[in-house]
Short mmCIF file of C-alpha atoms in Angstrom, two decimals:
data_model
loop_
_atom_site.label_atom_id
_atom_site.label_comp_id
_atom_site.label_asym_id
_atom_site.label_seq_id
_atom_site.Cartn_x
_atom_site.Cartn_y
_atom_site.Cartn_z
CA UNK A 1 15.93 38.18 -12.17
CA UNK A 2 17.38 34.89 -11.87
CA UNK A 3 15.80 31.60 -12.98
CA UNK A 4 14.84 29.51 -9.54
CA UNK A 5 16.66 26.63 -9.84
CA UNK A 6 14.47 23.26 -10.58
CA UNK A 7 14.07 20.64 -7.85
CA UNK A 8 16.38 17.95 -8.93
CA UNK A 9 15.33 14.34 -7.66
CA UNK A 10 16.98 14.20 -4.76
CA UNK A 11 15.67 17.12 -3.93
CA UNK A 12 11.84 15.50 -3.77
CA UNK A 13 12.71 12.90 -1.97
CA UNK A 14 14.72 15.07 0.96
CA UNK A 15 11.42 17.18 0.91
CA UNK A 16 8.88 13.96 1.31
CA UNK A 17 9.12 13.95 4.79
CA UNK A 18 8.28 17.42 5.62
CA UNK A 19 5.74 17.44 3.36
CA UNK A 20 4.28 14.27 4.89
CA UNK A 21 4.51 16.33 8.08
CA UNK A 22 2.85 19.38 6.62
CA UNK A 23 0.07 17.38 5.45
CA UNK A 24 -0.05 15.56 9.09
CA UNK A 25 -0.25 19.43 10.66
CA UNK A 26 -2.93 20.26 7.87
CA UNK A 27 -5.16 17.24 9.53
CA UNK A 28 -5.02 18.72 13.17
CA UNK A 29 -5.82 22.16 12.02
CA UNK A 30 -9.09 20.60 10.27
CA UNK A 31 -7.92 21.03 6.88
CA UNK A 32 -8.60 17.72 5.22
CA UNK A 33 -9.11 18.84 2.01
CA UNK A 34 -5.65 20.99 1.85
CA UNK A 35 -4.08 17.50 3.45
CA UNK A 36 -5.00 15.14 0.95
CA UNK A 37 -3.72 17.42 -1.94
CA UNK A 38 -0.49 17.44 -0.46
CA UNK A 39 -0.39 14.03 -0.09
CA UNK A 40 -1.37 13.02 -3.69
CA UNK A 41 1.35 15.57 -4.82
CA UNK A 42 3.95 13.41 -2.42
CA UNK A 43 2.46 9.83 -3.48
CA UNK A 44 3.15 11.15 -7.47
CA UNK A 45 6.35 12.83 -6.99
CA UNK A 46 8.31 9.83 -4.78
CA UNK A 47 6.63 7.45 -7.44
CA UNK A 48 7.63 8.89 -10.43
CA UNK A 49 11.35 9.92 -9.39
CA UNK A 50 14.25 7.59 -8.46
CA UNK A 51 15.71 7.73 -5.22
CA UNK A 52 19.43 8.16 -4.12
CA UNK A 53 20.93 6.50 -0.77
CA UNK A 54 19.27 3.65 1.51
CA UNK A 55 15.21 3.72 0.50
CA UNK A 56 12.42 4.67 2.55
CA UNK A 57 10.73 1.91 3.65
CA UNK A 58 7.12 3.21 4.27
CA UNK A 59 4.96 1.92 7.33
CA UNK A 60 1.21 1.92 6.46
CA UNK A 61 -0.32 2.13 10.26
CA UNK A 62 -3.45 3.67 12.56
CA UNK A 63 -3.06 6.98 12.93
CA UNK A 64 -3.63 6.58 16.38
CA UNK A 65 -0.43 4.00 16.50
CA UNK A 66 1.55 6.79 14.64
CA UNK A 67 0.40 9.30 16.79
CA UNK A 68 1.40 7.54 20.20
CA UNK A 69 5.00 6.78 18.69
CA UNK A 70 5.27 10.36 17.96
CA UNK A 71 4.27 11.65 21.69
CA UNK A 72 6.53 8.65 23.25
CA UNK A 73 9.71 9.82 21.15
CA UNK A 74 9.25 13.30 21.82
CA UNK A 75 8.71 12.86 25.87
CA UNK A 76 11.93 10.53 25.19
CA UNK A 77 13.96 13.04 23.24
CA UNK A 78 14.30 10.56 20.23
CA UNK A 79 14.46 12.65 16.79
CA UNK A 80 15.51 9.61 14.98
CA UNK A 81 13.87 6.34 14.76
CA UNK A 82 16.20 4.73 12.08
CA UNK A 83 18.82 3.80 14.56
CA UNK A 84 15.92 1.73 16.61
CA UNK A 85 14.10 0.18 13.55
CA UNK A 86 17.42 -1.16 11.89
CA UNK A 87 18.45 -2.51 15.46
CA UNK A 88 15.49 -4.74 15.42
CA UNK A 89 15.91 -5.73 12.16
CA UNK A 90 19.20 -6.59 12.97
CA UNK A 91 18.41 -8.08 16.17
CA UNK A 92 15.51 -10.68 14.32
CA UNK A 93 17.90 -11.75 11.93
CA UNK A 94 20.42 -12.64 14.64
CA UNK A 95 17.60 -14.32 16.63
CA UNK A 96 17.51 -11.98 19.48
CA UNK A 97 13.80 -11.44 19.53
CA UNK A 98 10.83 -13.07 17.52
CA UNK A 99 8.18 -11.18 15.93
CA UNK A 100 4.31 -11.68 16.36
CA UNK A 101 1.94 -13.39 13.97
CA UNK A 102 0.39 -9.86 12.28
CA UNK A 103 -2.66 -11.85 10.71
CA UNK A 104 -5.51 -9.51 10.74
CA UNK A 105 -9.29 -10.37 11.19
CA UNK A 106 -11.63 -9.28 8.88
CA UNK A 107 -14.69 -7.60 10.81
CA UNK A 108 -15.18 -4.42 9.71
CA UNK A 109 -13.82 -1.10 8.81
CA UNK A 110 -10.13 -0.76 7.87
CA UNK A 111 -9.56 2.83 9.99
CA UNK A 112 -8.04 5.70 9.43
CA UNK A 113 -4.44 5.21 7.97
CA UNK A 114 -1.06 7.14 8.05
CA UNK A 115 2.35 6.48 6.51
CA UNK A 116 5.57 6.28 8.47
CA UNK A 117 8.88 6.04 6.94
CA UNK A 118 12.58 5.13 8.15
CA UNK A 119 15.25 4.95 5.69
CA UNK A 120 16.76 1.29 5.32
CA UNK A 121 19.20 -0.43 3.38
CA UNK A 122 17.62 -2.30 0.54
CA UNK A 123 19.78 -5.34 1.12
CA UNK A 124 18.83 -5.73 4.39
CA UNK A 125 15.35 -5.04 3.98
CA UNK A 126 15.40 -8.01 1.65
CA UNK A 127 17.33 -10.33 3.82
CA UNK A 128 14.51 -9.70 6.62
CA UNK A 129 11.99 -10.39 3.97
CA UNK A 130 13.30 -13.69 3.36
CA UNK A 131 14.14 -15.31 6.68
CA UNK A 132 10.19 -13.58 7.33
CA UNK A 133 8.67 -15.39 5.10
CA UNK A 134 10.64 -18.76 6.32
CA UNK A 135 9.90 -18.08 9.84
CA UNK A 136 5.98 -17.66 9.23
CA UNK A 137 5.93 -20.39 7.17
CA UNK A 138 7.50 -22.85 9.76
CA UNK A 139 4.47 -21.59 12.56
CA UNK A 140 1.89 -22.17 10.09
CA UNK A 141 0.97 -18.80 9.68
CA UNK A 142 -1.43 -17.46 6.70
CA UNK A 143 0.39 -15.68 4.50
CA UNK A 144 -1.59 -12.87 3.67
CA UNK A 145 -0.01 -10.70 0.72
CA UNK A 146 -0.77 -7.11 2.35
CA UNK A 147 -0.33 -7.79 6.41
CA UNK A 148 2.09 -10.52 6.14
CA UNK A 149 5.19 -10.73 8.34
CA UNK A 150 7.80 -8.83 6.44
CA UNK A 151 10.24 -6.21 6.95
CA UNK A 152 7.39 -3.41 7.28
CA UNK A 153 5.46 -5.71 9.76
CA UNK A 154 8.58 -6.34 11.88
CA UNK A 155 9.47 -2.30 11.85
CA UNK A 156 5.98 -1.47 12.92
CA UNK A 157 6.09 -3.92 15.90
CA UNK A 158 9.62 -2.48 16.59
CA UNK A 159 8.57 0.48 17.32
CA UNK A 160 5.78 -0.94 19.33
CA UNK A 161 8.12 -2.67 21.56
CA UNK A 162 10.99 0.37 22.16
CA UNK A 163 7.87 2.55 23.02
CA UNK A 164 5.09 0.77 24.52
CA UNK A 165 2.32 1.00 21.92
CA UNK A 166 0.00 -1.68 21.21
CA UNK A 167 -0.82 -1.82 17.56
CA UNK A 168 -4.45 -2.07 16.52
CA UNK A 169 -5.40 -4.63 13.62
CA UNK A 170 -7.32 -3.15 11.05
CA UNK A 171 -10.95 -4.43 10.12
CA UNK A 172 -11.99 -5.10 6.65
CA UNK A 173 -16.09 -6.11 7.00
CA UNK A 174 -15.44 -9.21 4.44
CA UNK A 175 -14.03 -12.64 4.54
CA UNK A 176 -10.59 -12.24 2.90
CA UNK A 177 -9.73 -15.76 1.70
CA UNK A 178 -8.16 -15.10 -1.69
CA UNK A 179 -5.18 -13.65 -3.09
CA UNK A 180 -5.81 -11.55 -6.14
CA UNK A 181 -2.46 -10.89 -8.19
CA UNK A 182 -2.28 -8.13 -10.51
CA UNK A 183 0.53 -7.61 -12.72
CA UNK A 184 1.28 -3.59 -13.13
CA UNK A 185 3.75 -0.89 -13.78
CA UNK A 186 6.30 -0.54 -11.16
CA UNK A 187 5.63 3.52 -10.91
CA UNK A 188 1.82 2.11 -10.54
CA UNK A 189 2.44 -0.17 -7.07
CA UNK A 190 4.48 2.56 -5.70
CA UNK A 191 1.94 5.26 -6.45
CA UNK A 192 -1.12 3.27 -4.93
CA UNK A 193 1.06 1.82 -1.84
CA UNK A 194 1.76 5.68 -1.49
CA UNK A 195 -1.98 6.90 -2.03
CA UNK A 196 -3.36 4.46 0.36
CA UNK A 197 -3.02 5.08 3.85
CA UNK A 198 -3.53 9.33 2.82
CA UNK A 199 -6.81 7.90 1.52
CA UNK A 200 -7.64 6.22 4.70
CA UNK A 201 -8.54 2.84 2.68
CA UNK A 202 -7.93 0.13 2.56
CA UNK A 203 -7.12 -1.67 -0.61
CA UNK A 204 -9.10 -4.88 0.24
CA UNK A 205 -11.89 -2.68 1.17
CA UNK A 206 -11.62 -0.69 -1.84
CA UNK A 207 -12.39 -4.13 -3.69
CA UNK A 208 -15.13 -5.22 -1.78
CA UNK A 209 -16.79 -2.01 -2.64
CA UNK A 210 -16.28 -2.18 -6.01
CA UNK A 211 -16.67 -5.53 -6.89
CA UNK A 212 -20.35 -5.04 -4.86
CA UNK A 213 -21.50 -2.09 -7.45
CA UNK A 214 -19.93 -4.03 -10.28
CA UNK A 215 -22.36 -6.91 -10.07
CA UNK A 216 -25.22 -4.83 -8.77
CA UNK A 217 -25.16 -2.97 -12.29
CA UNK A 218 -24.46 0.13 -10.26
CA UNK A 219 -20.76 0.97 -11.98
CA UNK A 220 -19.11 -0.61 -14.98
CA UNK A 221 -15.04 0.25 -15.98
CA UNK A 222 -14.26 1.93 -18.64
CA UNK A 223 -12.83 -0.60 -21.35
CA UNK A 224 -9.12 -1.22 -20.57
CA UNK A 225 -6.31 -0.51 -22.74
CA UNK A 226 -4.44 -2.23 -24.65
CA UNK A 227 -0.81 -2.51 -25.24
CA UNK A 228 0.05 -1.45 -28.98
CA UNK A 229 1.61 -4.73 -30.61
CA UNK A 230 5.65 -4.75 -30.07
CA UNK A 231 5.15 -2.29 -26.98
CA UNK A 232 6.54 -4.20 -23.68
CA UNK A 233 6.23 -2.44 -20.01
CA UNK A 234 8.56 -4.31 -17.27
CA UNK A 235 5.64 -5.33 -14.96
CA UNK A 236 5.58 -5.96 -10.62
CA UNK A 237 3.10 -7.51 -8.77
CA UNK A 238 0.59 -5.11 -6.67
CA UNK A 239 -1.89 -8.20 -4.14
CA UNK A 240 -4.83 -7.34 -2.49
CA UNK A 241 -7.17 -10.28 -0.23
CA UNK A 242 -10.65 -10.65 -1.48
CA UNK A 243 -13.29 -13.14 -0.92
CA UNK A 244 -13.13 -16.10 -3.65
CA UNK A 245 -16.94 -16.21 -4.21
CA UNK A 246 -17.12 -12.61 -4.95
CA UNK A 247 -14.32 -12.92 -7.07
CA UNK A 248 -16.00 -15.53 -8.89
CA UNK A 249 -19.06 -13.83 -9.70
CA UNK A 250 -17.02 -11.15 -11.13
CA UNK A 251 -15.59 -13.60 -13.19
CA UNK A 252 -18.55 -14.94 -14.80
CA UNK A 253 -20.04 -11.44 -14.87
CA UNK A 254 -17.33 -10.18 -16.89
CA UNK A 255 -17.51 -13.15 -19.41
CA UNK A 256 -21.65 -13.30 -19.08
CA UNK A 257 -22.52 -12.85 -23.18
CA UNK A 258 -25.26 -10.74 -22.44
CA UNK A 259 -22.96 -8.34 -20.48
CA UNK A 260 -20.18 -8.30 -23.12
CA UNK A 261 -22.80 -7.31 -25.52
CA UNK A 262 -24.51 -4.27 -23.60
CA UNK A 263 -21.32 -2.99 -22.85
CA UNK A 264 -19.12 -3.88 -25.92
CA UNK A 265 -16.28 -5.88 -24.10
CA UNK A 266 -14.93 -8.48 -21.74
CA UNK A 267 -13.97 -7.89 -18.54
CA UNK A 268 -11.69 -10.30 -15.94
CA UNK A 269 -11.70 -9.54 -11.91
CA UNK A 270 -8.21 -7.73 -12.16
CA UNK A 271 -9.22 -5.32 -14.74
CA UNK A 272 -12.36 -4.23 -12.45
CA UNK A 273 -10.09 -4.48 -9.79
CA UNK A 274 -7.44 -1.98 -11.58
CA UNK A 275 -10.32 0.47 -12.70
CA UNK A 276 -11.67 0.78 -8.92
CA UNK A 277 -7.94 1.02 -7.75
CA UNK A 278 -7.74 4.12 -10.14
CA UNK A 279 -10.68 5.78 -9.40
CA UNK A 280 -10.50 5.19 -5.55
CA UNK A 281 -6.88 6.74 -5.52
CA UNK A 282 -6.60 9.44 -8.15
CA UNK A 283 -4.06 7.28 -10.10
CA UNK A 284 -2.77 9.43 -13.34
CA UNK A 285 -3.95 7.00 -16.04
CA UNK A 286 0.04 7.13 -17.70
CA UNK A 287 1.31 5.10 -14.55
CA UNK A 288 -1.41 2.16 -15.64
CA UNK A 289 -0.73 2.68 -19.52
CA UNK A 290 2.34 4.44 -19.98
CA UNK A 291 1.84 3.86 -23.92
CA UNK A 292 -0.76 6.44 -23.60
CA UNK A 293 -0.20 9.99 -25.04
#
């Protein structure tokens, strides 16, 4: 018998999106269970493998939102909705049409979350991302780190626009006025930016949650790891929006000498932060520490 060949990288990548529609399928055949496995299988597998040609640029929306774009392409006989995504992009750059202000108001639950993707040139991506963040900037618009106008936010509305569906701001039940930065592996970001609309939560909310049982006493992180001396891991930037005075008290929790002591070590906001990001997402503990055996 002959040796089935293995999947080469492309190969997982070609295969995301029908997986990502297998797992959709799963959902309306009341199999939630079988639907989140496949998507933590995709989330690991696009994370942990390069990818070959333009990128998938991934569109974290309502499901309903997704849904609607879905029905109106079909009725419309679109199978493709690169060509209409990279025309707006196109078009905003060229100052053909302006985007909306995508600031979202924190009142309650995020919603239920799905992933879209179109496949876009990285350079161009990057050019909207620029003139994006100039053109907020110049209205005066917050610039929040997760719903910020950016080349996702301006694909999302394109779609909106070519088929007449209104998108719905998500709700996060807390008053999101700080930026929390936390410096990670690359593999990491893209595994938790993958993991997060399959798990229908939001990463602010995840925070809130977990910053709430922190200083109730009601969960404490494991101690974090550390680096062996000499060891170096190229680091990007995953942000989330929490509330400062939360933050705050996690601060001075985590350096409280009483606390240190009846748990055996120090802890700072971003390292709670990282631990609840794990836990919440089934992140495999090598894409945090990849110095770990």
């Amino acid at each position: 018998m002959p040796h089935a060949r293995k999947p080469a990288k492309a190969d997982v990548h070609a295969a995301a999106p029908i997986a990502q529609e297998a797992a959709d399928y799963l959902r309306t055949q009341e199999k939630a269970d079988f639907a989140d496995a496949v998507n933590v299988l995709i989330a690991f597998a696009t994370a942990t493998t390069p990818q070959y040609g333009d990128p998938a640029l991934s569109l974290h929306v309502p499901v309903d939102f997704r849904d609607r774009v879905r029905e109106q392409a079909k009725a419309e006989g679109v199978k493709n909705l690169q060509p209409i995504v990279l025309e707006d992009l196109k078009g905003f750059l060229a100052g053909e049409w302006e985007p909306s202000d995508p600031k979202v108001s924190p009142r309650g639950s995020a919603g239920a979350k799905a992933s879209m993707s179109v496949r876009i040139p990285k350079d161009l991506v990057e050019q909207v991302d620029a003139m994006a963040e100039d053109f907020a900037r110049e209205r005066g618009w917050v610039m929040d780190p997760v719903h910020r106008l950016n080349a996702r936010q301006i694909a999302i509305q394109a779609l909106g626009r070519r088929f007449g569906v209104e998108l719905e701001k998500p709700q996060r039940g807390w008053e999101t006025d700080y930026q929390l930065v936390m410096d990670v592996p690359e593999a990491f970001r893209d595994f938790v930016r993958q993991a997060e609309p399959a798990a229908d939560r939001d990463l602010s909310i995840v925070l809130r949650d977990a910053y709430a049982r922190f200083l109730n006493g009601e969960w404490v992180p494991d101690q974090p790891q550390q680096a062996p001396v000499g060891q170096s891991v190229d680091k990007v930037r995953l942000t989330a929006q929490v509330n400062r005075h939360v933050w705050e008290q996690v601060k001075k929790a985590g350096a409280d000498p009483e606390q240190i002591a009846a748990r055996g070590y120090r802890l700072v906001p971003t390292q709670v932060a990282l631990a609840a990001i794990v836990t919440a997402y089934d992140v495999p503990e090598k894409l945090l520490y990849p110095w770990v055996e």
